[in-house]
GROMACS .gro file of C-alpha atoms in nm:
model
  352
    1MET     CA    1  -0.230  -2.497   0.570
    2THR     CA    2   0.111  -2.538   0.436
    3GLY     CA    3   0.433  -2.425   0.464
    4LYS     CA    4   0.419  -2.205   0.151
    5ASP     CA    5   0.090  -2.043   0.292
    6ASP     CA    6   0.307  -1.940   0.627
    7ALA     CA    7   0.608  -1.805   0.432
    8VAL     CA    8   0.381  -1.602   0.214
    9ILE     CA    9   0.172  -1.437   0.526
   10GLN     CA   10   0.495  -1.410   0.681
   11ASP     CA   11   0.674  -1.198   0.386
   12HIS     CA   12   0.371  -0.977   0.390
   13VAL     CA   13   0.416  -0.898   0.765
   14GLN     CA   14   0.769  -0.876   0.773
   15LYS     CA   15   0.729  -0.598   0.486
   16ARG     CA   16   0.487  -0.436   0.693
   17ILE     CA   17   0.688  -0.395   0.998
   18LEU     CA   18   0.971  -0.270   0.809
   19LYS     CA   19   0.807   0.002   0.634
   20GLU     CA   20   0.661   0.070   0.993
   21ALA     CA   21   1.000   0.098   1.110
   22ALA     CA   22   1.153   0.316   0.849
   23ASP     CA   23   0.799   0.553   0.940
   24TRP     CA   24   0.959   0.557   1.279
   25LEU     CA   25   1.261   0.701   1.193
   26ILE     CA   26   1.147   0.958   0.990
   27LEU     CA   27   0.885   1.103   1.259
   28LEU     CA   28   1.166   1.069   1.538
   29GLN     CA   29   1.407   1.274   1.337
   30GLU     CA   30   1.135   1.531   1.245
   31ASP     CA   31   1.069   1.586   1.625
   32PRO     CA   32   1.292   1.464   1.853
   33GLN     CA   33   1.161   1.620   2.143
   34ASP     CA   34   0.794   1.517   2.117
   35HIS     CA   35   0.751   1.317   2.417
   36ALA     CA   36   0.444   1.194   2.331
   37LEU     CA   37   0.557   1.074   2.016
   38HIS     CA   38   0.853   0.888   2.182
   39ALA     CA   39   0.598   0.698   2.405
   40GLN     CA   40   0.386   0.594   2.092
   41PHE     CA   41   0.713   0.466   1.973
   42ASP     CA   42   0.782   0.274   2.291
   43GLU     CA   43   0.406   0.122   2.290
   44TRP     CA   44   0.502  -0.011   1.876
   45LEU     CA   45   0.849  -0.116   1.990
   46ASN     CA   46   0.715  -0.317   2.291
   47GLN     CA   47   0.432  -0.467   2.098
   48ASN     CA   48   0.617  -0.739   1.922
   49PRO     CA   49   0.983  -0.879   1.923
   50HIS     CA   50   0.997  -0.835   1.561
   51HIS     CA   51   0.962  -0.475   1.606
   52GLY     CA   52   1.283  -0.454   1.773
   53GLN     CA   53   1.445  -0.673   1.520
   54ALA     CA   54   1.309  -0.456   1.223
   55TRP     CA   55   1.433  -0.092   1.433
   56GLN     CA   56   1.783  -0.226   1.442
   57SER     CA   57   1.815  -0.327   1.116
   58ILE     CA   58   1.659   0.029   1.026
   59GLN     CA   59   1.919   0.208   1.215
   60LYS     CA   60   2.219  -0.027   1.113
   61THR     CA   61   2.137   0.032   0.747
   62ALA     CA   62   2.087   0.431   0.775
   63GLY     CA   63   2.423   0.438   1.013
   64LEU     CA   64   2.658   0.251   0.747
   65MET     CA   65   2.486   0.469   0.476
   66ALA     CA   66   2.584   0.788   0.691
   67CYS     CA   67   2.261   0.973   0.569
   68ILE     CA   68   2.114   1.049   0.914
   69PRO     CA   69   2.350   1.220   1.157
   70PRO     CA   70   2.361   0.997   1.505
   71GLN     CA   71   2.181   1.291   1.724
   72PRO     CA   72   1.908   1.481   1.706
   73ASP     CA   73   2.079   1.836   1.761
   74SER     CA   74   2.372   1.756   1.500
   75ASP     CA   75   2.496   2.032   1.262
   76TRP     CA   76   2.241   1.981   0.991
   77GLN     CA   77   2.395   2.268   0.778
   78LYS     CA   78   2.747   2.106   0.779
   79TYR     CA   79   2.604   1.798   0.698
   80LEU     CA   80   2.430   1.904   0.428
   81ASP     CA   81   2.683   2.108   0.271
   82GLN     CA   82   2.913   1.828   0.254
   83SER     CA   83   2.645   1.567   0.088
   84ARG     CA   84   2.557   1.833  -0.141
   85ALA     CA   85   2.953   1.879  -0.236
   86SER     CA   86   2.988   1.504  -0.281
   87ARG     CA   87   2.664   1.468  -0.500
   88THR     CA   88   2.793   1.765  -0.760
   89GLU     CA   89   3.096   1.573  -0.868
   90ASN     CA   90   2.832   1.324  -1.076
   91ALA     CA   91   2.437   1.449  -0.978
   92PRO     CA   92   2.194   1.290  -1.175
   93GLU     CA   93   1.937   1.536  -1.340
   94GLN     CA   94   1.692   1.456  -1.021
   95GLN     CA   95   1.929   1.573  -0.809
   96ASN     CA   96   2.075   1.893  -0.981
   97ALA     CA   97   1.656   1.985  -0.978
   98ILE     CA   98   1.647   1.931  -0.597
   99VAL     CA   99   1.954   2.156  -0.542
  100ASP     CA  100   1.809   2.442  -0.809
  101ALA     CA  101   1.493   2.449  -0.633
  102ARG     CA  102   1.657   2.491  -0.264
  103SER     CA  103   1.782   2.841  -0.416
  104ARG     CA  104   1.425   2.955  -0.448
  105PHE     CA  105   1.356   2.909  -0.092
  106THR     CA  106   1.455   3.118   0.217
  107ARG     CA  107   1.779   2.962   0.398
  108LYS     CA  108   1.540   2.818   0.707
  109LYS     CA  109   1.301   2.674   0.463
  110ALA     CA  110   1.541   2.530   0.205
  111SER     CA  111   1.752   2.378   0.504
  112ARG     CA  112   1.412   2.230   0.629
  113LEU     CA  113   1.337   2.107   0.283
  114ARG     CA  114   1.700   1.970   0.256
  115LYS     CA  115   1.650   1.749   0.592
  116TYR     CA  116   1.344   1.614   0.449
  117VAL     CA  117   1.487   1.520   0.085
  118LEU     CA  118   1.786   1.347   0.277
  119VAL     CA  119   1.619   1.143   0.540
  120GLY     CA  120   1.369   1.044   0.254
  121ALA     CA  121   1.657   0.910   0.058
  122ALA     CA  122   1.823   0.708   0.354
  123ILE     CA  123   1.479   0.546   0.421
  124ALA     CA  124   1.431   0.459   0.042
  125ALA     CA  125   1.750   0.303   0.041
  126THR     CA  126   1.675   0.105   0.346
  127LEU     CA  127   1.368  -0.032   0.167
  128VAL     CA  128   1.529  -0.171  -0.141
  129THR     CA  129   1.514  -0.526  -0.053
  130ALA     CA  130   1.164  -0.490   0.117
  131VAL     CA  131   0.985  -0.279  -0.138
  132MET     CA  132   1.170  -0.208  -0.441
  133ALA     CA  133   1.292  -0.545  -0.511
  134PRO     CA  134   0.930  -0.740  -0.497
  135ASP     CA  135   0.817  -0.416  -0.702
  136LEU     CA  136   1.094  -0.489  -0.982
  137ILE     CA  137   0.940  -0.858  -0.960
  138THR     CA  138   0.621  -0.754  -1.019
  139ARG     CA  139   0.728  -0.518  -1.348
  140ILE     CA  140   0.865  -0.801  -1.471
  141GLN     CA  141   0.594  -1.064  -1.433
  142ALA     CA  142   0.313  -0.789  -1.519
  143ASP     CA  143   0.166  -0.769  -1.844
  144TYR     CA  144  -0.061  -0.480  -1.752
  145ARG     CA  145  -0.001  -0.223  -1.454
  146THR     CA  146  -0.113   0.118  -1.306
  147GLY     CA  147   0.053   0.355  -1.084
  148SER     CA  148  -0.093   0.594  -0.793
  149GLY     CA  149  -0.428   0.754  -0.861
  150GLU     CA  150  -0.410   0.556  -1.214
  151ILE     CA  151  -0.721   0.384  -1.345
  152GLU     CA  152  -0.713   0.194  -1.647
  153THR     CA  153  -0.947  -0.026  -1.865
  154ILE     CA  154  -0.800  -0.330  -2.071
  155SER     CA  155  -0.989  -0.513  -2.330
  156LEU     CA  156  -0.792  -0.868  -2.377
  157ALA     CA  157  -0.806  -1.065  -2.669
  158ASP     CA  158  -1.163  -1.250  -2.620
  159GLY     CA  159  -1.323  -0.937  -2.598
  160SER     CA  160  -1.372  -0.934  -2.200
  161GLN     CA  161  -1.252  -0.617  -1.999
  162VAL     CA  162  -1.072  -0.550  -1.716
  163VAL     CA  163  -1.078  -0.225  -1.511
  164LEU     CA  164  -0.751  -0.163  -1.310
  165ALA     CA  165  -0.746   0.000  -0.979
  166PRO     CA  166  -0.445   0.224  -0.898
  167GLU     CA  167  -0.127   0.032  -0.813
  168THR     CA  168  -0.255  -0.273  -0.971
  169ALA     CA  169  -0.050  -0.522  -1.195
  170ILE     CA  170  -0.229  -0.857  -1.373
  171ARG     CA  171  -0.036  -1.145  -1.579
  172VAL     CA  172  -0.262  -1.256  -1.840
  173LYS     CA  173  -0.230  -1.620  -2.020
  174PHE     CA  174  -0.488  -1.742  -2.268
  175GLU     CA  175  -0.492  -2.099  -2.380
  176ALA     CA  176  -0.669  -2.326  -2.612
  177ARG     CA  177  -0.928  -2.464  -2.346
  178LYS     CA  178  -0.846  -2.190  -2.070
  179ARG     CA  179  -0.829  -1.807  -2.001
  180HIS     CA  180  -0.634  -1.751  -1.686
  181VAL     CA  181  -0.541  -1.422  -1.546
  182THR     CA  182  -0.332  -1.372  -1.213
  183LEU     CA  183  -0.390  -1.052  -0.990
  184LEU     CA  184  -0.066  -0.974  -0.889
  185ASN     CA  185  -0.142  -0.722  -0.665
  186GLY     CA  186  -0.393  -0.444  -0.611
  187GLU     CA  187  -0.786  -0.464  -0.718
  188ALA     CA  188  -0.970  -0.537  -1.059
  189PHE     CA  189  -1.311  -0.554  -1.212
  190PHE     CA  190  -1.378  -0.783  -1.455
  191GLU     CA  191  -1.623  -0.826  -1.740
  192VAL     CA  192  -1.596  -1.168  -1.888
  193THR     CA  193  -1.693  -1.263  -2.244
  194HIS     CA  194  -1.930  -1.568  -2.216
  195ASN     CA  195  -1.745  -1.918  -2.333
  196PRO     CA  196  -1.846  -2.200  -2.174
  197ASP     CA  197  -1.575  -2.420  -2.354
  198ARG     CA  198  -1.314  -2.194  -2.213
  199PRO     CA  199  -1.359  -2.098  -1.852
  200PHE     CA  200  -1.239  -1.758  -1.715
  201GLN     CA  201  -1.010  -1.793  -1.410
  202VAL     CA  202  -0.844  -1.526  -1.174
  203ARG     CA  203  -0.595  -1.614  -0.919
  204SER     CA  204  -0.508  -1.403  -0.615
  205ASP     CA  205  -0.218  -1.598  -0.408
  206ALA     CA  206  -0.406  -1.924  -0.273
  207VAL     CA  207  -0.744  -1.798  -0.397
  208ASN     CA  208  -0.916  -1.913  -0.748
  209VAL     CA  209  -1.197  -1.730  -0.889
  210THR     CA  210  -1.397  -1.950  -1.191
  211VAL     CA  211  -1.678  -1.756  -1.420
  212LEU     CA  212  -1.793  -1.857  -1.754
  213GLY     CA  213  -1.953  -1.505  -1.839
  214THR     CA  214  -1.998  -1.239  -1.544
  215GLY     CA  215  -1.897  -0.912  -1.367
  216PHE     CA  216  -1.735  -0.916  -1.076
  217ASP     CA  217  -1.455  -0.742  -0.849
  218VAL     CA  218  -1.130  -0.894  -0.689
  219SER     CA  219  -0.927  -0.722  -0.431
  220ASP     CA  220  -0.570  -0.853  -0.291
  221ASN     CA  221  -0.549  -0.763   0.047
  222ILE     CA  222  -0.280  -0.891   0.295
  223GLY     CA  223  -0.349  -1.238   0.385
  224SER     CA  224  -0.691  -1.281   0.183
  225THR     CA  225  -0.857  -1.182  -0.136
  226THR     CA  226  -1.241  -1.025  -0.154
  227VAL     CA  227  -1.444  -1.128  -0.434
  228SER     CA  228  -1.762  -0.910  -0.486
  229VAL     CA  229  -1.990  -1.004  -0.775
  230ALA     CA  230  -2.223  -0.743  -0.967
  231HIS     CA  231  -2.416  -1.004  -1.221
  232GLY     CA  232  -2.348  -1.361  -1.323
  233LEU     CA  233  -2.207  -1.659  -1.093
  234VAL     CA  234  -1.864  -1.720  -0.985
  235GLN     CA  235  -1.684  -1.989  -0.803
  236VAL     CA  236  -1.437  -1.889  -0.531
  237ASP     CA  237  -1.155  -2.193  -0.402
  238ASN     CA  238  -0.896  -2.208  -0.195
  239MET     CA  239  -0.737  -2.541  -0.223
  240ARG     CA  240  -0.428  -2.535  -0.042
  241VAL     CA  241  -0.610  -2.523   0.317
  242GLN     CA  242  -0.740  -2.812   0.502
  243PRO     CA  243  -1.050  -2.815   0.497
  244ALA     CA  244  -1.056  -2.668   0.132
  245ILE     CA  245  -1.260  -2.379   0.109
  246SER     CA  246  -1.539  -2.386  -0.200
  247GLU     CA  247  -1.774  -2.104  -0.244
  248LEU     CA  248  -2.040  -2.028  -0.506
  249LEU     CA  249  -2.145  -1.664  -0.522
  250LYS     CA  250  -2.437  -1.496  -0.710
  251SER     CA  251  -2.520  -1.107  -0.789
  252GLY     CA  252  -2.489  -0.925  -0.459
  253GLN     CA  253  -2.278  -1.111  -0.271
  254SER     CA  254  -1.936  -1.083  -0.148
  255ALA     CA  255  -1.669  -1.328   0.055
  256ARG     CA  256  -1.337  -1.239   0.194
  257VAL     CA  257  -1.130  -1.559   0.188
  258GLY     CA  258  -0.826  -1.603   0.367
  259TRP     CA  259  -0.534  -1.752   0.204
  260ALA     CA  260  -0.424  -1.928   0.536
  261GLY     CA  261  -0.806  -2.058   0.573
  262GLY     CA  262  -1.136  -1.905   0.673
  263VAL     CA  263  -1.417  -1.702   0.497
  264LYS     CA  264  -1.634  -1.401   0.568
  265ARG     CA  265  -1.949  -1.409   0.350
  266HIS     CA  266  -2.191  -1.108   0.340
  267ASP     CA  267  -2.443  -0.934   0.094
  268VAL     CA  268  -2.351  -0.608  -0.141
  269SER     CA  269  -2.533  -0.367  -0.352
  270LYS     CA  270  -2.423  -0.321  -0.700
  271GLY     CA  271  -2.361   0.012  -0.638
  272ASP     CA  272  -2.096  -0.081  -0.371
  273ILE     CA  273  -1.896  -0.282  -0.575
  274ALA     CA  274  -1.578  -0.136  -0.708
  275PRO     CA  275  -1.692   0.198  -0.616
  276TRP     CA  276  -1.336   0.332  -0.716
  277ARG     CA  277  -1.436   0.328  -1.060
  278ARG     CA  278  -1.648   0.635  -0.997
  279ASN     CA  279  -1.361   0.741  -0.787
  280GLN     CA  280  -1.537   0.676  -0.468
  281LEU     CA  281  -1.451   0.529  -0.151
  282ILE     CA  282  -1.754   0.363   0.044
  283ALA     CA  283  -1.682   0.194   0.362
  284GLN     CA  284  -1.927   0.040   0.599
  285ASP     CA  285  -1.790  -0.066   0.976
  286GLN     CA  286  -1.454  -0.107   0.808
  287PRO     CA  287  -1.130  -0.073   1.005
  288LEU     CA  288  -0.952   0.293   0.971
  289GLY     CA  289  -0.631   0.101   0.879
  290GLU     CA  290  -0.796  -0.071   0.583
  291VAL     CA  291  -0.950   0.255   0.486
  292VAL     CA  292  -0.594   0.447   0.426
  293ASP     CA  293  -0.472   0.125   0.290
  294GLN     CA  294  -0.707   0.209  -0.006
  295LEU     CA  295  -0.627   0.575   0.001
  296ARG     CA  296  -0.279   0.525  -0.016
  297ARG     CA  297  -0.359   0.417  -0.373
  298TYR     CA  298  -0.446   0.751  -0.450
  299TYR     CA  299  -0.161   0.962  -0.253
  300SER     CA  300   0.199   0.982  -0.435
  301GLY     CA  301   0.372   0.991  -0.091
  302LYS     CA  302   0.328   0.767   0.215
  303ILE     CA  303   0.056   0.776   0.521
  304VAL     CA  304   0.149   0.694   0.820
  305VAL     CA  305  -0.125   0.586   1.134
  306THR     CA  306   0.063   0.618   1.463
  307SER     CA  307  -0.182   0.453   1.674
  308ASN     CA  308  -0.293   0.048   1.611
  309GLU     CA  309  -0.583   0.130   1.855
  310LEU     CA  310  -0.690   0.388   1.561
  311SER     CA  311  -0.625   0.177   1.302
  312MET     CA  312  -0.900  -0.060   1.438
  313HIS     CA  313  -1.179   0.217   1.485
  314PRO     CA  314  -1.481   0.124   1.239
  315VAL     CA  315  -1.524   0.389   0.947
  316THR     CA  316  -1.841   0.434   0.736
  317GLY     CA  317  -1.895   0.697   0.496
  318VAL     CA  318  -1.844   0.788   0.114
  319TYR     CA  319  -1.514   0.939   0.025
  320ASN     CA  320  -1.408   1.118  -0.321
  321LEU     CA  321  -1.108   1.005  -0.415
  322HIS     CA  322  -1.034   1.279  -0.634
  323ASN     CA  323  -0.883   1.447  -0.333
  324PRO     CA  324  -0.757   1.169  -0.087
  325VAL     CA  325  -0.603   1.424   0.137
  326ALA     CA  326  -0.935   1.586   0.220
  327ALA     CA  327  -1.073   1.221   0.224
  328LEU     CA  328  -0.817   1.129   0.477
  329ARG     CA  329  -0.851   1.455   0.700
  330GLY     CA  330  -1.230   1.424   0.688
  331ILE     CA  331  -1.200   1.056   0.860
  332ALA     CA  332  -0.972   1.155   1.093
  333ARG     CA  333  -1.192   1.447   1.225
  334ALA     CA  334  -1.479   1.169   1.267
  335HIS     CA  335  -1.222   0.970   1.507
  336ASN     CA  336  -1.108   1.281   1.676
  337ALA     CA  337  -0.753   1.236   1.507
  338ILE     CA  338  -0.535   1.490   1.355
  339VAL     CA  339  -0.318   1.462   0.995
  340ARG     CA  340   0.000   1.644   0.994
  341GLU     CA  341   0.180   1.713   0.679
  342ILE     CA  342   0.541   1.664   0.790
  343THR     CA  343   0.654   1.699   0.425
  344PRO     CA  344   0.506   1.721   0.081
  345TRP     CA  345   0.532   1.351   0.082
  346LEU     CA  346   0.430   1.220   0.428
  347LEU     CA  347   0.127   1.249   0.603
  348VAL     CA  348   0.074   1.132   0.947
  349VAL     CA  349  -0.230   1.031   1.135
  350SER     CA  350  -0.243   1.030   1.490
  351PRO     CA  351  -0.488   1.068   1.799
  352SER     CA  352  -0.574   1.427   1.891
   0.00000   0.00000   0.00000
């Protein structure tokens, strides 16, 4: 394992922890008197010293921005009036639209909506370096990309086709003797045109997939890459680790290769490979947290799981991605959990 591998994994971990800290800020501001919620937060805070560092960073940034009153019982109405007055001087179209929408609600509902909007704006600002900056880099690097809930089929110059799952980005580089695609993030299914003199390669971080002509799926996970073969033959390598990983996969086989080492192989039926192309999510003893990660690609807001123990529950089932919220509620019911819609942009999954 190289220093670069360590840096990649650490970067992913830091981003995940910062997002979790921001989610907790929203939840605690929303329901400051919920003792069970505070107990769950304390459990999260004490799990890892990095959690405390991320929490301090989120609080400091939000405080400097003066976007969140310091006490739960602060005068929100006075704060909102002041904030609206400051925005009116040079408010962009999006902010004007929000102000207009508020007038269509009762005073109580409008006040609550304004609170959500402002808290969401504060959290978005704290995540600029953790979320927006990497996303901007991906936008610059990508030749093709999809947004939330969007599936797109791309025809490449050699006749090969790539189906992009939601929130996926790829970079394409074809040379005289090699065809190369980089999966920047997300998941994609490849149907590769046969050309033995011009190998087709797909790279996902440390993992390289080499084919001559086949159909296969590549998924970029946190710290690993999963490759599943529908037909044909592929070579999956990770040369950054010692000992190096080199796996030959044929039709009906799948492997999850860690960027820092380790590989798990298993058989998979053809119908279970990239089921998202049919707007299906198929889980077989998969941790609930990973299943929720897949649902996030189809939901325009945020989904937060408040319990690490719940995130590890094994999920098995087939779910309709046309309605990710209904799928999430179905998964939660099967595990004695509940889904709360805190705002139109935030779903919270917690033990019942």
